[in-house]
Short mmCIF file of C-alpha atoms in Angstrom, two decimals:
data_model
loop_
_atom_site.label_atom_id
_atom_site.label_comp_id
_atom_site.label_asym_id
_atom_site.label_seq_id
_atom_site.Cartn_x
_atom_site.Cartn_y
_atom_site.Cartn_z
CA MET A 996 -9.91 5.56 -2.62
CA THR A 997 -6.94 3.30 -1.90
CA PRO A 998 -6.48 -0.17 -3.39
CA VAL A 999 -7.25 -1.97 -0.32
CA GLU A 1000 -10.91 0.31 -0.12
CA LEU A 1001 -11.04 -0.58 -3.83
CA SER A 1002 -10.58 -4.11 -3.59
CA ARG A 1003 -13.82 -4.25 -1.15
CA THR A 1004 -15.83 -2.08 -3.30
CA VAL A 1005 -14.99 -4.98 -6.04
CA LEU A 1006 -16.01 -7.75 -3.67
CA CYS A 1007 -19.24 -5.42 -2.90
CA ALA A 1008 -20.38 -5.67 -6.69
CA VAL A 1009 -19.70 -9.54 -6.59
CA ARG A 1010 -21.90 -9.48 -3.76
CA ARG A 1011 -24.70 -7.62 -4.92
CA ALA A 1012 -24.52 -9.42 -8.47
CA VAL A 1013 -24.87 -12.47 -6.38
CA ASP A 1014 -27.99 -11.48 -4.43
CA GLU A 1015 -29.46 -10.34 -7.94
CA GLY A 1016 -29.00 -13.66 -9.12
CA GLU A 1017 -26.69 -12.53 -11.97
CA LEU A 1018 -23.74 -14.91 -11.02
CA SER A 1019 -23.81 -17.78 -8.93
CA VAL A 1020 -20.13 -18.25 -6.98
CA ALA A 1021 -19.41 -17.68 -3.66
CA VAL A 1022 -17.68 -14.40 -2.85
CA PRO A 1023 -14.01 -14.62 -2.78
CA ALA A 1024 -12.43 -13.37 0.39
CA ARG A 1025 -10.05 -10.80 -1.29
CA ALA A 1026 -10.10 -9.05 -4.83
CA VAL A 1027 -6.52 -8.37 -6.17
CA VAL A 1028 -6.16 -4.79 -7.34
CA THR A 1029 -3.23 -3.33 -9.03
CA PRO A 1030 -2.10 -0.40 -11.32
CA PRO A 1031 -2.59 -1.36 -14.81
CA GLY A 1032 -0.37 -2.53 -16.90
CA PRO A 1033 1.68 -0.80 -19.82
CA GLY A 1034 -0.96 0.51 -22.05
CA GLY A 1035 -3.52 -0.37 -19.78
CA GLN A 1036 -6.53 2.01 -18.98
CA GLY A 1037 -7.67 3.80 -15.73
CA ASP A 1038 -6.06 4.06 -12.36
CA TYR A 1039 -6.41 0.57 -11.20
CA SER A 1040 -7.22 -2.54 -12.76
CA THR A 1041 -8.51 -5.74 -11.29
CA ASN A 1042 -8.51 -9.68 -12.76
CA ILE A 1043 -11.69 -10.66 -10.69
CA ALA A 1044 -13.57 -11.49 -13.92
CA LEU A 1045 -11.01 -14.01 -14.68
CA GLN A 1046 -10.92 -15.16 -11.07
CA LEU A 1047 -14.73 -15.98 -11.07
CA ALA A 1048 -15.38 -17.45 -14.68
CA ARG A 1049 -14.75 -20.66 -14.16
CA PRO A 1050 -17.03 -21.06 -10.99
CA ALA A 1051 -19.38 -18.97 -12.43
CA GLY A 1052 -19.86 -21.26 -15.28
CA GLN A 1053 -19.28 -18.33 -17.73
CA THR A 1054 -16.42 -16.74 -19.74
CA PRO A 1055 -14.41 -14.03 -18.12
CA LEU A 1056 -15.87 -11.58 -20.65
CA ARG A 1057 -19.42 -11.94 -19.78
CA VAL A 1058 -18.49 -11.71 -15.95
CA ALA A 1059 -16.97 -8.69 -16.43
CA GLU A 1060 -19.97 -7.48 -18.13
CA VAL A 1061 -21.90 -8.55 -15.09
CA LEU A 1062 -19.95 -6.19 -12.51
CA ARG A 1063 -19.33 -3.37 -14.43
CA PRO A 1064 -22.54 -1.39 -14.09
CA TYR A 1065 -22.26 -2.22 -10.25
CA LEU A 1066 -18.83 -1.04 -10.61
CA MET A 1067 -19.87 2.44 -11.96
CA GLY A 1068 -22.83 2.82 -9.49
CA ALA A 1069 -19.69 2.69 -6.59
CA GLU A 1070 -18.95 6.08 -4.99
CA GLY A 1071 -15.83 7.49 -6.28
CA VAL A 1072 -15.68 5.64 -9.61
CA SER A 1073 -15.74 7.62 -12.56
CA GLY A 1074 -15.60 5.14 -15.43
CA VAL A 1075 -14.94 1.26 -16.05
CA GLU A 1076 -13.65 -0.35 -18.96
CA ILE A 1077 -13.26 -3.84 -20.21
CA THR A 1078 -9.99 -4.49 -21.62
CA GLY A 1079 -8.45 -7.82 -22.85
CA PRO A 1080 -10.18 -11.29 -21.74
CA GLY A 1081 -11.69 -10.07 -19.00
CA PHE A 1082 -10.11 -7.34 -17.16
CA LEU A 1083 -12.02 -4.33 -15.50
CA ASN A 1084 -9.76 -1.09 -15.60
CA ILE A 1085 -11.02 1.40 -13.34
CA SER A 1086 -10.82 5.06 -13.16
CA LEU A 1087 -11.55 6.95 -9.99
CA ASP A 1088 -13.00 10.58 -9.99
CA GLY A 1089 -11.00 13.86 -9.02
CA SER A 1090 -12.90 14.06 -5.65
CA ALA A 1091 -11.36 10.74 -4.85
CA VAL A 1092 -7.53 11.89 -5.13
CA ALA A 1093 -8.35 15.10 -3.24
CA GLY A 1094 -10.18 12.82 -0.77
CA LEU A 1095 -7.04 10.45 -0.56
CA VAL A 1096 -5.13 13.58 0.18
CA ARG A 1097 -7.08 14.60 2.76
CA ARG A 1098 -7.07 11.07 4.69
CA ILE A 1099 -3.55 11.02 4.63
CA ARG A 1100 -2.98 14.62 6.07
CA LEU A 1101 -5.22 13.91 8.65
CA ASP A 1102 -4.04 10.39 9.43
CA GLY A 1103 -0.16 11.79 9.37
CA SER A 1104 2.77 8.98 9.85
CA ARG A 1105 -0.04 6.30 11.16
CA TYR A 1106 -1.78 6.66 7.62
CA GLY A 1107 -2.38 2.70 6.61
CA HIS A 1108 -2.47 1.61 9.73
CA SER A 1109 -5.39 -0.54 10.81
CA ASP A 1110 -6.77 -2.94 13.25
CA ASP A 1111 -7.28 -5.79 10.94
CA LEU A 1112 -4.71 -7.89 12.74
CA ALA A 1113 -6.26 -7.55 15.92
CA GLY A 1114 -6.07 -10.43 18.14
CA GLU A 1115 -3.36 -11.93 16.09
CA VAL A 1116 -0.39 -13.45 17.24
CA PHE A 1117 2.84 -14.90 14.81
CA GLU A 1118 5.78 -16.54 15.99
CA VAL A 1119 9.01 -16.07 14.57
CA ARG A 1120 12.09 -17.62 15.48
CA VAL A 1121 15.78 -16.12 14.30
CA PRO A 1122 19.20 -17.12 14.73
CA TYR A 1123 21.19 -14.93 17.04
CA GLU A 1124 22.43 -12.97 13.78
CA VAL A 1125 22.01 -9.04 13.20
CA ARG A 1126 20.13 -9.09 10.09
CA ALA A 1127 17.58 -11.75 10.97
CA GLU A 1128 17.44 -9.59 14.38
CA VAL A 1129 16.42 -6.40 12.37
CA LEU A 1130 14.16 -8.12 10.12
CA ALA A 1131 12.12 -9.62 12.75
CA ASP A 1132 11.92 -6.02 14.31
CA VAL A 1133 10.65 -4.73 11.56
CA LEU A 1134 8.05 -7.02 10.77
CA ALA A 1135 7.08 -6.86 14.47
CA ARG A 1136 6.23 -2.98 13.74
CA ILE A 1137 4.41 -3.22 10.18
CA ILE A 1138 2.35 -5.98 11.84
CA GLY A 1139 1.81 -3.67 15.14
CA ALA A 1140 1.00 -1.20 13.10
CA GLN A 1141 -2.07 -3.50 11.89
CA GLY A 1142 -3.07 -4.26 15.80
CA GLY A 1143 -0.96 -7.75 15.25
CA ARG A 1144 1.62 -8.87 17.58
CA VAL A 1145 4.85 -11.03 16.76
CA ASP A 1146 6.12 -13.12 19.21
CA VAL A 1147 10.20 -13.37 18.16
CA SER A 1148 12.77 -16.23 19.82
CA HIS A 1149 15.83 -16.98 19.07
CA ASP A 1150 16.48 -20.42 17.00
CA VAL A 1151 18.81 -21.90 19.74
CA GLY A 1152 17.57 -24.47 22.78
CA HIS A 1153 18.10 -21.83 25.41
CA GLY A 1154 16.94 -18.85 23.59
CA ALA A 1155 14.86 -16.78 25.53
CA SER A 1156 11.51 -15.22 24.10
CA ARG A 1157 10.58 -11.88 23.68
CA ASP A 1158 7.24 -10.11 22.72
CA ILE A 1159 8.08 -6.91 20.50
CA GLY A 1160 4.76 -6.70 18.93
CA HIS A 1161 1.97 -3.88 18.73
CA GLY A 1162 3.36 -0.51 19.63
CA ALA A 1163 7.01 -1.47 19.43
CA SER A 1164 9.47 1.74 20.25
CA ARG A 1165 11.94 2.96 18.06
CA GLU A 1166 14.12 2.74 20.52
CA ALA A 1167 13.62 -1.19 20.87
CA GLY A 1168 14.69 -1.32 17.52
CA HIS A 1169 17.68 0.49 17.70
CA GLY A 1170 18.73 -1.54 20.63
CA VAL A 1171 18.26 -4.72 18.26
CA VAL A 1172 21.30 -2.99 16.26
CA ARG A 1173 23.60 -1.62 18.92
CA ALA A 1174 23.04 -4.88 20.78
CA LEU A 1175 23.81 -7.21 18.28
CA VAL A 1176 26.38 -5.31 15.47
CA HIS A 1177 29.26 -6.94 16.97
CA GLY A 1178 30.24 -10.17 18.02
CA VAL A 1179 27.31 -12.23 16.25
CA ARG A 1180 27.13 -15.87 15.52
CA ARG A 1181 26.34 -16.03 11.83
CA ASP A 1182 24.36 -18.91 10.62
CA ASP A 1183 24.86 -20.56 6.98
CA ALA A 1184 21.46 -21.60 6.48
CA GLN A 1185 19.42 -19.15 4.58
CA GLY A 1186 15.65 -19.30 4.05
CA VAL A 1187 12.40 -19.75 5.86
CA GLY A 1188 11.24 -23.02 7.52
CA ASP A 1189 8.95 -24.25 10.18
CA ASP A 1190 10.89 -25.36 13.14
CA ASP A 1191 9.93 -28.55 15.13
CA ARG A 1192 9.60 -26.25 18.43
CA GLY A 1193 6.92 -24.26 16.84
CA GLY A 1194 6.83 -20.89 14.73
CA THR A 1195 8.52 -19.82 11.55
CA VAL A 1196 12.06 -19.66 11.44
CA LEU A 1197 13.86 -16.57 9.70
CA ARG A 1198 17.12 -17.31 7.95
CA PRO A 1199 18.08 -14.36 5.56
CA VAL A 1200 21.24 -14.19 3.98
CA PRO A 1201 23.37 -12.73 6.69
CA ALA A 1202 25.44 -9.44 6.79
CA PRO A 1203 28.71 -10.06 5.14
CA GLU A 1204 30.14 -7.81 8.07
CA ASP A 1205 29.68 -5.53 10.56
CA PRO A 1206 27.07 -2.52 9.80
CA ALA A 1207 28.07 -0.17 12.61
CA PRO A 1208 30.37 1.66 11.22
CA LEU A 1209 27.72 2.83 8.95
CA GLY A 1210 25.80 4.21 11.67
CA LEU A 1211 22.36 3.33 12.72
CA ASP A 1212 20.37 4.52 10.14
CA ALA A 1213 22.27 3.50 7.03
CA ALA A 1214 23.05 0.02 9.02
CA ARG A 1215 19.21 -0.79 9.11
CA TRP A 1216 18.70 0.51 5.32
CA ALA A 1217 21.57 -1.72 4.44
CA LEU A 1218 20.07 -4.72 6.17
CA LEU A 1219 16.45 -4.07 5.29
CA HIS A 1220 16.26 -3.03 1.57
CA PRO A 1221 17.52 -6.07 -0.23
CA ALA A 1222 15.44 -9.15 -0.47
CA PRO A 1223 15.82 -11.53 2.13
CA HIS A 1224 17.63 -14.16 -0.22
CA ASP A 1225 19.56 -11.36 -1.43
CA ARG A 1226 23.39 -10.38 0.32
CA PRO A 1227 23.13 -7.18 1.38
CA ARG A 1228 25.94 -4.59 0.67
CA ILE A 1229 27.74 -3.16 3.58
CA THR A 1230 29.49 -0.33 2.26
CA ALA A 1231 29.89 3.67 2.67
CA ASP A 1232 27.70 3.78 -0.38
CA HIS A 1233 24.78 3.88 1.96
CA LEU A 1234 26.39 7.40 3.71
CA VAL A 1235 26.49 9.25 0.48
CA GLN A 1236 24.45 12.18 -0.21
CA ARG A 1237 23.69 11.69 -3.60
CA GLU A 1238 21.06 10.90 -5.85
CA GLY A 1239 22.41 7.28 -6.25
CA ASN A 1240 21.86 6.59 -2.94
CA PRO A 1241 18.39 5.39 -2.58
CA LEU A 1242 17.91 6.56 1.31
CA PHE A 1243 19.53 9.73 0.51
CA ARG A 1244 17.01 10.21 -1.74
CA VAL A 1245 14.08 9.17 0.60
CA ARG A 1246 15.34 11.32 3.51
CA TYR A 1247 15.74 14.03 1.10
CA ALA A 1248 12.38 13.84 -0.24
CA HIS A 1249 10.96 14.02 2.93
CA ALA A 1250 12.81 16.97 4.06
CA ARG A 1251 11.99 18.97 0.80
CA THR A 1252 8.43 18.31 1.61
CA ARG A 1253 8.98 20.08 5.07
CA ALA A 1254 10.78 22.79 3.42
CA VAL A 1255 8.14 23.64 0.74
CA ARG A 1256 5.68 23.56 3.68
CA ARG A 1257 8.16 26.39 5.37
CA ASN A 1258 8.57 28.28 1.94
CA ALA A 1259 4.81 28.50 1.12
CA ALA A 1260 3.96 29.47 4.97
CA ASP A 1261 6.53 32.32 4.15
CA LEU A 1262 4.75 33.05 0.85
CA GLY A 1263 1.24 33.50 2.64
CA PHE A 1264 -0.23 30.29 1.31
CA ALA A 1265 -1.23 26.90 2.52
CA ALA A 1266 -2.21 23.51 1.32
CA ARG A 1267 -5.53 22.74 -0.06
CA PRO A 1268 -6.44 19.35 -1.69
CA GLY A 1269 -7.83 19.24 -5.11
CA PRO A 1270 -7.80 17.93 -8.32
CA LEU A 1271 -4.69 17.56 -10.19
CA ASP A 1272 -2.36 15.49 -12.34
CA ALA A 1273 -0.01 13.33 -10.51
CA ALA A 1274 -0.96 10.02 -11.02
CA ASP A 1275 2.19 8.18 -10.29
CA LEU A 1276 2.37 9.64 -7.22
CA VAL A 1277 -1.31 9.52 -6.24
CA SER A 1278 -1.24 6.02 -7.06
CA LEU A 1279 2.10 4.97 -5.12
CA LEU A 1280 0.37 6.48 -1.94
CA ALA A 1281 -2.74 4.87 -2.34
CA ASP A 1282 -1.07 1.82 -2.65
CA TYR A 1283 0.87 2.19 0.47
CA PRO A 1284 -1.60 0.42 3.10
CA ARG A 1285 -1.68 -2.66 0.53
CA ILE A 1286 2.26 -2.79 0.99
CA LEU A 1287 1.62 -2.60 4.74
CA ALA A 1288 -0.64 -5.57 4.48
CA THR A 1289 1.20 -7.79 2.57
CA ALA A 1290 3.47 -8.27 6.27
CA VAL A 1291 0.82 -11.40 6.59
CA ALA A 1292 -0.17 -13.12 3.42
CA PRO A 1293 -2.67 -16.10 3.28
CA ALA A 1294 -1.39 -19.79 3.82
CA THR A 1295 -0.49 -21.34 0.51
CA ARG A 1296 0.25 -24.94 1.93
CA SER A 1297 -0.83 -26.60 5.01
CA SER A 1298 1.33 -27.32 7.82
CA ARG A 1299 1.14 -28.46 11.45
CA PRO A 1300 -1.67 -26.85 13.42
CA SER A 1301 -2.07 -23.67 14.55
CA PRO A 1302 -4.17 -21.24 16.42
CA HIS A 1303 -3.60 -18.97 13.07
CA PRO A 1304 -3.58 -21.24 10.20
CA LEU A 1305 -4.87 -18.84 7.52
CA VAL A 1306 -2.25 -16.38 7.33
CA VAL A 1307 1.76 -16.34 7.58
CA VAL A 1308 4.56 -13.65 7.73
CA ASP A 1309 5.73 -12.56 4.36
CA PHE A 1310 9.54 -11.96 5.69
CA ALA A 1311 9.97 -9.69 2.42
CA ALA A 1312 7.88 -7.56 4.02
CA PRO A 1313 10.82 -4.99 5.33
CA SER A 1314 12.32 -5.02 1.73
CA ARG A 1315 9.25 -4.25 -0.07
CA LEU A 1316 8.13 -1.23 2.21
CA ALA A 1317 12.10 0.14 1.87
CA ARG A 1318 11.67 -0.05 -2.29
CA HIS A 1319 7.79 1.41 -1.94
CA LEU A 1320 9.24 4.28 -0.16
CA VAL A 1321 11.86 4.99 -2.93
CA GLY A 1322 9.45 5.17 -5.17
CA VAL A 1323 7.02 7.38 -3.49
CA ALA A 1324 10.54 9.61 -2.75
CA ASP A 1325 11.46 9.69 -6.71
CA ALA A 1326 7.37 10.35 -7.26
CA THR A 1327 7.79 13.21 -4.88
CA LEU A 1328 10.96 15.02 -6.03
CA ALA A 1329 9.30 15.14 -9.72
CA LEU A 1330 6.45 17.11 -8.27
CA LEU A 1331 8.14 19.33 -5.68
CA PRO A 1332 9.54 21.88 -8.39
CA ALA A 1333 6.07 22.50 -9.50
CA VAL A 1334 4.66 23.63 -5.70
CA LEU A 1335 5.77 26.76 -5.12
CA PRO A 1336 4.61 29.71 -7.39
CA ARG A 1337 7.87 31.14 -9.38
CA GLY A 1338 8.76 34.78 -9.82
CA ALA A 1339 5.99 37.22 -9.85
CA GLU A 1340 3.19 34.06 -10.42
CA LYS A 1341 0.65 34.22 -7.76
CA PRO A 1342 -0.42 31.09 -5.73
CA SER A 1343 -3.24 29.35 -7.50
CA ALA A 1344 -5.51 26.27 -6.68
CA ALA A 1345 -3.16 24.27 -8.13
CA HIS A 1346 -0.28 25.45 -6.48
CA ARG A 1347 -2.41 24.43 -3.05
CA ALA A 1348 -3.49 21.11 -4.36
CA ARG A 1349 0.21 20.19 -5.28
CA LEU A 1350 1.24 21.44 -1.73
CA ALA A 1351 -1.18 19.15 -0.05
CA LEU A 1352 -0.26 16.32 -2.11
CA ALA A 1353 3.66 16.94 -1.15
CA GLU A 1354 2.59 17.03 2.90
CA ALA A 1355 0.57 13.83 1.72
CA ALA A 1356 3.86 11.97 0.38
CA GLY A 1357 5.90 13.47 3.23
CA ALA A 1358 3.86 12.00 5.87
CA VAL A 1359 4.07 8.77 4.23
CA LEU A 1360 7.66 8.85 3.70
CA ALA A 1361 7.98 9.35 7.74
CA GLY A 1362 5.82 6.92 8.63
CA GLY A 1363 7.34 4.12 6.59
CA LEU A 1364 10.83 5.19 7.66
CA SER A 1365 9.34 5.10 11.11
CA LEU A 1366 8.55 1.38 10.65
CA LEU A 1367 12.09 0.81 9.40
CA GLY A 1368 13.23 2.32 12.25
CA ILE A 1369 14.96 5.02 10.48
CA ASP A 1370 14.80 8.73 11.35
CA ALA A 1371 13.13 10.97 9.01
CA PRO A 1372 14.68 14.31 9.48
CA ASP A 1373 13.19 17.51 8.64
CA HIS A 1374 16.59 19.30 7.82
CA LEU A 1375 19.00 17.45 5.61
#
């Protein structure tokens, strides 16, 4: 069960409590589900009881007590504890972990994709600047993976509009770097704003120098990994094949998942999802669809009339995805030494389950790198 699915489960519990007359509130559009904080219990935590307490006219603890039995009866939930002022900490059963791994291996690099934004069109304006172009390209990829489309135009009077939405190819993104990495006009303005001609203007901190000498993959990573308001570092550090280089760790972790699969085949055993103790990696893999979904966010303020007034593009999404992949890579590299049997040890159910989890992690890394327009090599 992913956080997105668990969020729906929480909302279902609220709806059932309302239908039974135990709560008198409007069912919210979304429920926030996150990993528990330091010292927290369970796999996930939600503050839905605190959110509903005031409109329900009850204390958060009372709302949590009402919701707890409905959550306990949900498929895949093994336990629910109430902590603090009314947080609901949810534990998932072992079959939920195996089910998640099966789903990722079945979906492959398309895990986390959906049709949630089908029919949605988002207008984005960018200056003629390489970092803004690459960010817009990746936003279009992420939103396209959810069925939406991004119409990008340049923030000049004669700029031609282009549609780089659903199904944008890797080659198109590469063309952005090749075409714009030399001789770009840099804009000193930074941030995000509404343009009088429509659409939202994306103005990240510009690249301080030409990233082309880094090569395509490292150049894109250098522009995407920092938050839009942070100055990107265009240095050879992005090329170093050492653990201190986040791009190397992400690509190396992906290559290692492919290697252990080949090694397991040589040893005569295959992956089989099952219970295992790898909470950090499982949590990161489960959270991946939510990371993709944050490319759009509910509007926090009103603006001029728009065909899609309820959601806006979140320009931090590419950076958020890159950083999430670093977390997945680090957790994967910690798992890999235990995947294969050692010496005369025979492959066990635990080895098969770890191999399945490693393959799932590799699929997420490959899919995430593809959305960033970066190659995920099988050998490194």
